[in-house]
Every structure is written in C-alpha cells, then in structure tokens.
Tab-separated table of C-alpha atoms in Angstrom:
chain	number	residue	atom	x	y	z
A	1	UNK	CA	33.584	-9.402	-2.137
A	2	UNK	CA	34.778	-6.039	-0.828
A	3	UNK	CA	33.482	-3.067	-2.803
A	4	UNK	CA	36.234	-1.210	-4.627
A	5	UNK	CA	36.449	2.413	-3.586
A	6	UNK	CA	36.618	4.781	-6.572
A	7	UNK	CA	37.697	8.403	-6.663
A	8	UNK	CA	34.008	9.337	-6.729
A	9	UNK	CA	33.497	7.727	-3.311
A	10	UNK	CA	36.145	10.027	-1.836
A	11	UNK	CA	34.609	13.256	-3.099
A	12	UNK	CA	33.063	15.836	-0.781
A	13	UNK	CA	30.621	18.640	-1.528
A	14	UNK	CA	33.498	21.035	-2.279
A	15	UNK	CA	34.262	19.081	-5.454
A	16	UNK	CA	32.863	20.708	-8.616
A	17	UNK	CA	31.432	17.475	-9.999
A	18	UNK	CA	29.635	16.471	-6.807
A	19	UNK	CA	28.523	20.038	-6.064
A	20	UNK	CA	26.858	20.237	-9.454
A	21	UNK	CA	24.982	16.966	-8.950
A	22	UNK	CA	23.783	17.970	-5.496
A	23	UNK	CA	22.596	21.337	-6.796
A	24	UNK	CA	20.666	19.487	-9.489
A	25	UNK	CA	18.390	18.243	-6.713
A	26	UNK	CA	15.689	20.894	-6.943
A	27	UNK	CA	14.562	20.772	-3.317
A	28	UNK	CA	18.101	21.356	-2.006
A	29	UNK	CA	19.067	24.041	-4.508
A	30	UNK	CA	15.770	25.927	-4.123
A	31	UNK	CA	16.078	25.851	-0.329
A	32	UNK	CA	19.621	27.241	-0.466
A	33	UNK	CA	18.538	30.125	-2.696
A	34	UNK	CA	15.566	30.916	-0.471
A	35	UNK	CA	17.698	30.890	2.676
A	36	UNK	CA	20.413	33.045	1.102
A	37	UNK	CA	18.072	35.634	-0.385
A	38	UNK	CA	15.439	35.576	2.380
A	39	UNK	CA	12.612	35.066	-0.072
A	40	UNK	CA	10.217	32.387	-1.233
A	41	UNK	CA	10.681	30.927	-4.707
A	42	UNK	CA	7.746	29.175	-6.345
A	43	UNK	CA	9.858	26.929	-8.557
A	44	UNK	CA	13.203	26.744	-10.352
A	45	UNK	CA	14.193	25.469	-13.787
A	46	UNK	CA	17.627	24.195	-14.745
A	47	UNK	CA	18.740	25.955	-17.906
A	48	UNK	CA	21.790	23.762	-18.402
A	49	UNK	CA	24.158	22.221	-15.887
A	50	UNK	CA	27.868	22.801	-16.494
A	51	UNK	CA	27.048	24.909	-19.535
A	52	UNK	CA	29.891	26.236	-21.625
A	53	UNK	CA	29.072	29.578	-23.220
A	54	UNK	CA	31.012	30.666	-26.293
A	55	UNK	CA	29.264	33.790	-27.484
A	56	UNK	CA	31.741	34.415	-30.296
A	57	UNK	CA	33.860	31.808	-32.099
A	58	UNK	CA	37.127	33.373	-30.902
A	59	UNK	CA	35.906	34.323	-27.415
A	60	UNK	CA	37.130	32.828	-24.142
A	61	UNK	CA	34.444	30.282	-23.219
A	62	UNK	CA	33.249	29.958	-19.638
A	63	UNK	CA	32.061	26.799	-17.895
A	64	UNK	CA	29.108	27.321	-15.598
A	65	UNK	CA	28.547	24.746	-12.857
A	66	UNK	CA	24.801	25.264	-12.348
A	67	UNK	CA	22.582	27.788	-14.135
A	68	UNK	CA	19.010	28.239	-12.946
A	69	UNK	CA	15.953	30.409	-13.570
A	70	UNK	CA	12.989	30.835	-11.236
A	71	UNK	CA	9.360	31.535	-12.046
A	72	UNK	CA	10.011	35.294	-11.825
A	73	UNK	CA	12.662	34.851	-14.561
A	74	UNK	CA	15.533	35.665	-12.216
A	75	UNK	CA	18.652	33.802	-13.303
A	76	UNK	CA	21.167	32.232	-10.922
A	77	UNK	CA	24.648	30.853	-11.505
A	78	UNK	CA	26.094	28.799	-8.628
A	79	UNK	CA	29.811	27.998	-8.513
A	80	UNK	CA	32.078	26.151	-6.100
A	81	UNK	CA	35.481	27.835	-5.661
A	82	UNK	CA	37.992	25.784	-3.649
A	83	UNK	CA	41.152	27.712	-4.512
A	84	UNK	CA	41.870	31.410	-4.914
A	85	UNK	CA	43.321	31.582	-8.453
A	86	UNK	CA	46.146	34.024	-9.160
A	87	UNK	CA	47.935	35.136	-12.314
A	88	UNK	CA	51.499	33.908	-11.776
A	89	UNK	CA	52.930	36.550	-14.066
A	90	UNK	CA	51.248	39.568	-12.473
A	91	UNK	CA	50.462	38.294	-8.997
A	92	UNK	CA	46.872	39.541	-9.340
A	93	UNK	CA	43.925	37.493	-8.125
A	94	UNK	CA	41.568	36.414	-10.890
A	95	UNK	CA	38.244	36.009	-9.102
A	96	UNK	CA	36.942	39.612	-9.346
A	97	UNK	CA	37.438	39.889	-13.110
A	98	UNK	CA	36.163	36.359	-13.553
A	99	UNK	CA	32.822	37.506	-12.125
A	100	UNK	CA	32.860	40.485	-14.482
A	101	UNK	CA	33.380	38.195	-17.461
A	102	UNK	CA	30.747	35.720	-16.258
A	103	UNK	CA	28.224	38.538	-15.994
A	104	UNK	CA	29.042	39.843	-19.464
A	105	UNK	CA	28.728	36.410	-21.047
A	106	UNK	CA	25.488	35.633	-19.225
A	107	UNK	CA	23.937	38.888	-20.397
A	108	UNK	CA	25.117	38.482	-23.978
A	109	UNK	CA	23.854	34.918	-24.097
A	110	UNK	CA	20.532	35.935	-22.536
A	111	UNK	CA	19.698	38.869	-24.821
A	112	UNK	CA	18.695	37.707	-28.255
A	113	UNK	CA	19.072	39.827	-31.373
A	114	UNK	CA	16.372	42.474	-31.578
A	115	UNK	CA	15.480	42.405	-27.875
A	116	UNK	CA	15.568	45.526	-25.738
A	117	UNK	CA	18.041	45.908	-22.901
A	118	UNK	CA	15.239	46.018	-20.346
A	119	UNK	CA	14.451	42.409	-21.257
A	120	UNK	CA	17.611	41.290	-19.493
A	121	UNK	CA	16.663	39.151	-16.511
A	122	UNK	CA	17.850	39.872	-12.957
A	123	UNK	CA	20.947	37.772	-12.247
A	124	UNK	CA	22.760	36.389	-9.222
A	125	UNK	CA	26.277	34.996	-9.604
A	126	UNK	CA	26.984	33.077	-6.398
A	127	UNK	CA	30.412	31.708	-5.481
A	128	UNK	CA	30.820	29.258	-2.604
A	129	UNK	CA	34.386	30.012	-1.472
A	130	UNK	CA	36.460	27.865	0.888
A	131	UNK	CA	38.606	30.916	1.637
A	132	UNK	CA	38.028	34.519	2.691
A	133	UNK	CA	38.881	36.471	-0.453
A	134	UNK	CA	38.294	39.901	1.106
A	135	UNK	CA	39.857	39.078	4.494
A	136	UNK	CA	37.026	40.681	6.483
A	137	UNK	CA	35.525	37.504	8.000
A	138	UNK	CA	32.073	38.219	6.518
A	139	UNK	CA	29.997	35.125	5.860
A	140	UNK	CA	28.528	36.733	2.761
A	141	UNK	CA	29.889	39.531	0.578
A	142	UNK	CA	27.160	40.973	-1.675
A	143	UNK	CA	28.004	43.384	-4.480
A	144	UNK	CA	25.744	45.767	-6.384
A	145	UNK	CA	26.743	48.851	-8.344
A	146	UNK	CA	26.500	52.127	-6.389
A	147	UNK	CA	27.457	55.753	-6.983
A	148	UNK	CA	30.759	56.623	-5.281
A	149	UNK	CA	29.625	60.199	-4.680
A	150	UNK	CA	26.433	59.077	-2.969
A	151	UNK	CA	26.340	55.452	-1.836
A	152	UNK	CA	22.578	55.650	-1.383
A	153	UNK	CA	22.210	55.769	-5.166
A	154	UNK	CA	22.148	52.285	-6.666
A	155	UNK	CA	22.498	51.514	-10.365
A	156	UNK	CA	19.441	49.298	-10.703
A	157	UNK	CA	20.847	46.939	-13.317
A	158	UNK	CA	19.573	43.963	-11.273
A	159	UNK	CA	22.967	42.236	-11.398
A	160	UNK	CA	24.211	40.840	-8.085
A	161	UNK	CA	27.495	39.114	-7.238
A	162	UNK	CA	27.693	37.117	-4.004
A	163	UNK	CA	30.784	35.564	-2.455
A	164	UNK	CA	29.880	33.052	0.260
A	165	UNK	CA	32.774	32.677	2.688
A	166	UNK	CA	32.343	29.288	4.364
A	167	UNK	CA	34.969	30.311	6.953
A	168	UNK	CA	33.226	33.591	7.868
A	169	UNK	CA	32.282	34.631	11.397
A	170	UNK	CA	30.607	38.008	10.768
A	171	UNK	CA	27.108	38.744	9.510
A	172	UNK	CA	23.897	36.832	9.932
A	173	UNK	CA	22.961	33.784	7.910
A	174	UNK	CA	20.173	31.316	8.523
A	175	UNK	CA	20.922	28.195	10.601
A	176	UNK	CA	20.659	26.011	7.507
A	177	UNK	CA	23.175	28.110	5.583
A	178	UNK	CA	25.602	28.036	8.513
A	179	UNK	CA	25.192	24.287	8.784
A	180	UNK	CA	25.860	24.020	5.048
A	181	UNK	CA	29.073	26.045	5.482
A	182	UNK	CA	30.111	23.720	8.327
A	183	UNK	CA	29.371	20.701	6.178
A	184	UNK	CA	31.424	22.069	3.270
A	185	UNK	CA	34.335	22.854	5.590
A	186	UNK	CA	34.474	19.699	7.656
A	187	UNK	CA	31.876	17.260	6.298
A	188	UNK	CA	30.111	17.571	9.658
A	189	UNK	CA	26.340	17.102	9.841
A	190	UNK	CA	24.795	19.638	12.226
A	191	UNK	CA	21.198	19.984	10.999
A	192	UNK	CA	18.354	18.165	9.311
A	193	UNK	CA	19.216	20.041	6.149
A	194	UNK	CA	22.837	18.842	6.034
A	195	UNK	CA	21.583	15.351	6.854
A	196	UNK	CA	19.454	15.614	3.713
A	197	UNK	CA	22.483	16.837	1.748
A	198	UNK	CA	24.633	13.983	3.077
A	199	UNK	CA	21.972	11.378	2.256
A	200	UNK	CA	21.646	12.861	-1.221
A	201	UNK	CA	25.402	12.558	-1.743
A	202	UNK	CA	25.283	8.868	-0.809
A	203	UNK	CA	22.435	8.383	-3.273
A	204	UNK	CA	24.331	10.213	-6.002
A	205	UNK	CA	27.495	8.181	-5.456
A	206	UNK	CA	25.502	4.939	-5.759
A	207	UNK	CA	23.876	6.006	-9.033
A	208	UNK	CA	25.422	4.022	-11.893
A	209	UNK	CA	24.773	6.795	-14.420
A	210	UNK	CA	26.598	9.266	-12.198
A	211	UNK	CA	29.496	6.857	-11.695
A	212	UNK	CA	29.790	6.388	-15.463
A	213	UNK	CA	29.586	10.161	-15.950
A	214	UNK	CA	32.347	10.668	-13.393
A	215	UNK	CA	34.627	8.233	-15.222
A	216	UNK	CA	34.103	10.288	-18.380
A	217	UNK	CA	34.689	13.478	-16.400
A	218	UNK	CA	37.945	12.133	-14.955
A	219	UNK	CA	39.197	11.165	-18.404
A	220	UNK	CA	38.337	14.598	-19.754
A	221	UNK	CA	40.135	16.308	-16.859
A	222	UNK	CA	43.167	14.080	-17.409
A	223	UNK	CA	43.235	15.006	-21.092
A	224	UNK	CA	43.086	18.696	-20.191
A	225	UNK	CA	45.884	18.293	-17.627
A	226	UNK	CA	47.990	16.419	-20.170
A	227	UNK	CA	47.432	19.146	-22.752
A	228	UNK	CA	48.356	21.835	-20.233
A	229	UNK	CA	51.429	19.851	-19.196
A	230	UNK	CA	52.574	19.444	-22.808
A	231	UNK	CA	51.999	23.127	-23.507
A	232	UNK	CA	53.849	24.086	-20.366
A	233	UNK	CA	56.722	21.758	-21.205
A	234	UNK	CA	57.152	23.264	-24.678
A	235	UNK	CA	56.990	26.789	-23.289
A	236	UNK	CA	59.473	25.886	-20.568
A	237	UNK	CA	61.952	24.551	-23.103
A	238	UNK	CA	61.795	27.782	-25.053
A	239	UNK	CA	61.779	30.196	-22.109
A	240	UNK	CA	64.066	28.501	-19.602
A	241	UNK	CA	63.667	30.529	-16.426
A	242	UNK	CA	60.382	32.238	-17.385
A	243	UNK	CA	57.349	31.705	-15.180
A	244	UNK	CA	54.661	29.582	-16.728
A	245	UNK	CA	52.230	26.799	-16.395
A	246	UNK	CA	52.267	24.545	-13.356
A	247	UNK	CA	53.975	21.172	-13.497
A	248	UNK	CA	54.654	21.091	-17.237
A	249	UNK	CA	56.475	24.415	-17.217
A	250	UNK	CA	58.414	23.530	-14.071
A	251	UNK	CA	59.608	20.332	-15.705
A	252	UNK	CA	60.333	22.184	-18.932
A	253	UNK	CA	62.418	24.856	-17.180
A	254	UNK	CA	64.452	22.217	-15.377
A	255	UNK	CA	65.117	20.282	-18.548
A	256	UNK	CA	65.752	23.408	-20.602
A	257	UNK	CA	68.452	24.665	-18.227
A	258	UNK	CA	70.043	21.364	-17.272
A	259	UNK	CA	73.102	19.965	-18.949
A	260	UNK	CA	72.014	16.610	-20.286
A	261	UNK	CA	73.342	13.653	-22.121
A	262	UNK	CA	73.179	13.529	-25.888
A	263	UNK	CA	70.423	10.908	-25.915
A	264	UNK	CA	68.306	12.959	-23.500
A	265	UNK	CA	68.623	16.003	-25.763
A	266	UNK	CA	67.676	13.856	-28.743
A	267	UNK	CA	64.584	12.520	-26.969
A	268	UNK	CA	63.607	16.052	-25.951
A	269	UNK	CA	64.020	17.302	-29.506
A	270	UNK	CA	61.800	14.494	-30.785
A	271	UNK	CA	59.059	15.387	-28.297
A	272	UNK	CA	59.188	19.059	-29.271
A	273	UNK	CA	59.103	18.169	-32.949
A	274	UNK	CA	55.957	16.124	-32.331
A	275	UNK	CA	54.422	19.206	-30.687
A	276	UNK	CA	55.068	21.226	-33.837
A	277	UNK	CA	57.800	23.567	-32.574
A	278	UNK	CA	60.181	25.060	-35.136
A	279	UNK	CA	63.688	23.713	-35.635
A	280	UNK	CA	65.139	27.048	-34.469
A	281	UNK	CA	63.128	27.048	-31.213
A	282	UNK	CA	64.074	23.430	-30.521
A	283	UNK	CA	67.729	24.199	-31.104
A	284	UNK	CA	67.538	27.052	-28.606
A	285	UNK	CA	65.683	24.960	-26.056
A	286	UNK	CA	67.980	21.910	-26.212
A	287	UNK	CA	71.349	23.567	-27.000
A	288	UNK	CA	71.590	21.336	-30.049
A	289	UNK	CA	72.693	22.832	-33.321
A	290	UNK	CA	70.185	23.475	-36.075
A	291	UNK	CA	71.948	20.812	-38.140
A	292	UNK	CA	71.505	18.252	-35.329
A	293	UNK	CA	67.811	19.046	-34.992
A	294	UNK	CA	67.360	18.830	-38.775
A	295	UNK	CA	68.993	15.382	-38.699
A	296	UNK	CA	66.637	14.226	-35.920
A	297	UNK	CA	63.675	15.565	-37.865
A	298	UNK	CA	64.765	13.633	-40.963
A	299	UNK	CA	64.871	10.300	-39.092
C-alpha cells in the first residue's frame, strides 16, 4: 500500500513547527549557537519550547519558538521568520518593535519579585530570516545598545538581537552556518552538518508522536485562521472600504459594498447576528432597515 503523504511530509526547515522540533535536538541547536557566537557552550537546557508568555492578564502574549539557557545562565530565544510582517494601516514593518517587545517580556518573566536588576541573565534573541530586512546583504546583523555621541561606549545590558539573513553575501560566517543558510533557502545539503539536519528531519517526520502533535497544531492554526476570518468579515461589513484583516476583511468589504439579493442580505445578517454585532451595525453593513434586521433576529 502506498504511504499517504501528509502536510507534515511536505514541510521544510523554514516551517515554524519543524524548525522548533529540529532545534529541540540538543546537539544541533548547541552547535548552531556555538558557530554563530564563536564560543564553546558546555551544555544547554530547554526552558520551554513554543512558550507563550503572558506577564499580565491583559497584556499581549508572545509565542516563543525555542527558549534555551546554557550553563553560564545565558538565555537564547530562536525564531524562524519566513515573511516580513507589515502593519497594513501604517505601512510600517513590525519586526524591529517585535524584538523590543520580546526582550521586555523575556526580562519581565525572568526577574522574579524581590530580585535585583543585575540578576537578569544575558539574552540573545535570534531571528532566522528568509529575507534581507535591512537591505545591506549582511549575513548577520547584530544589535547592541551604543552611545550615539561616542559609538565606542556600549550600554552593557547584555541584551543582544541578531537577525540572520539566509540570503546574505557579506560578512563572515562559519562553513556550517553558511551550509545551514543554503539548506534553509533551497533544501540543498552541502555539508556533513546539513546532512545531519536532513536526517534528523526525516526522523522527526517518522515519529508518531510528532505526527499526532502536528495534526493538533494544524487544527489549532485552522481555528485561529477561522477566528481571524470571522473577525475580518464582521469588520469588513461595518467598514466597507476600510483596510483590515486578510481574506476575511477582503471578503467582508466585497460583500458590504456589493448590491445583493434579498436572501443574500438575510443570510449575511444572520451570520453577523451570530457574531454578536448590534442591530444598528448590521443594518449599516447590509443596507437592510433596522426593522428588517429586528425581524430576522426574532426568527
């Protein structure tokens, strides 16, 4: 019988789910950190993979792909970034302020009540980017805080942000890191290290627990997409031409502006009622009268 190919079988290292599981292999993850930072690390500990940090009940939680500490108590957060996210309303790219927020949440989560600030551990936030965010062709962009008046003066807060540009051509990286970049870009094996990564991926994909976990992951992602679509659809109905959320908003704008048949408007009104929108907002979005919407609600 021919083996059925699942979505998991099609994944490459650039996928968040697979990236996380590969980085959970200590030998691979430790080697990457050592090659990037040009240092030897005795051992690493996984604090929590794909950890969601909500420091305050009403705060914006962040999902961390892989969070690690070494024996010197340096903390690392590794992330895979396939796309360059942008705020549709403002046109501003989100990645720089995302790193700022990640750093703030990591520090707040790390420092327990009553501890001194100097107990904060050194941190590295490392993004593997499949695009050149800064458009300077550097393989690695490393950021630390420095004095603008004298760039030789560094604010020694021990917080480092690194953007790894897999498409970069400038700057030196070790052969294994370059081969890893090549593997991420084109799935091409060019070294013993990427052979090890590729073999590990095959092993991961054949692991029943991982396959079951991926099914759960896919369902969760589908639920989130459906929620975003529904939210976007409701917002699109109310705002018409306003910019908004991806496919749901696009569909909502089209339906909100289009002249439709009476039964289509009725069906739309029923959907919006199920989402909890007010009668007034539904009337505006569908061009039905308030009395018509009230009648639909009473059915």
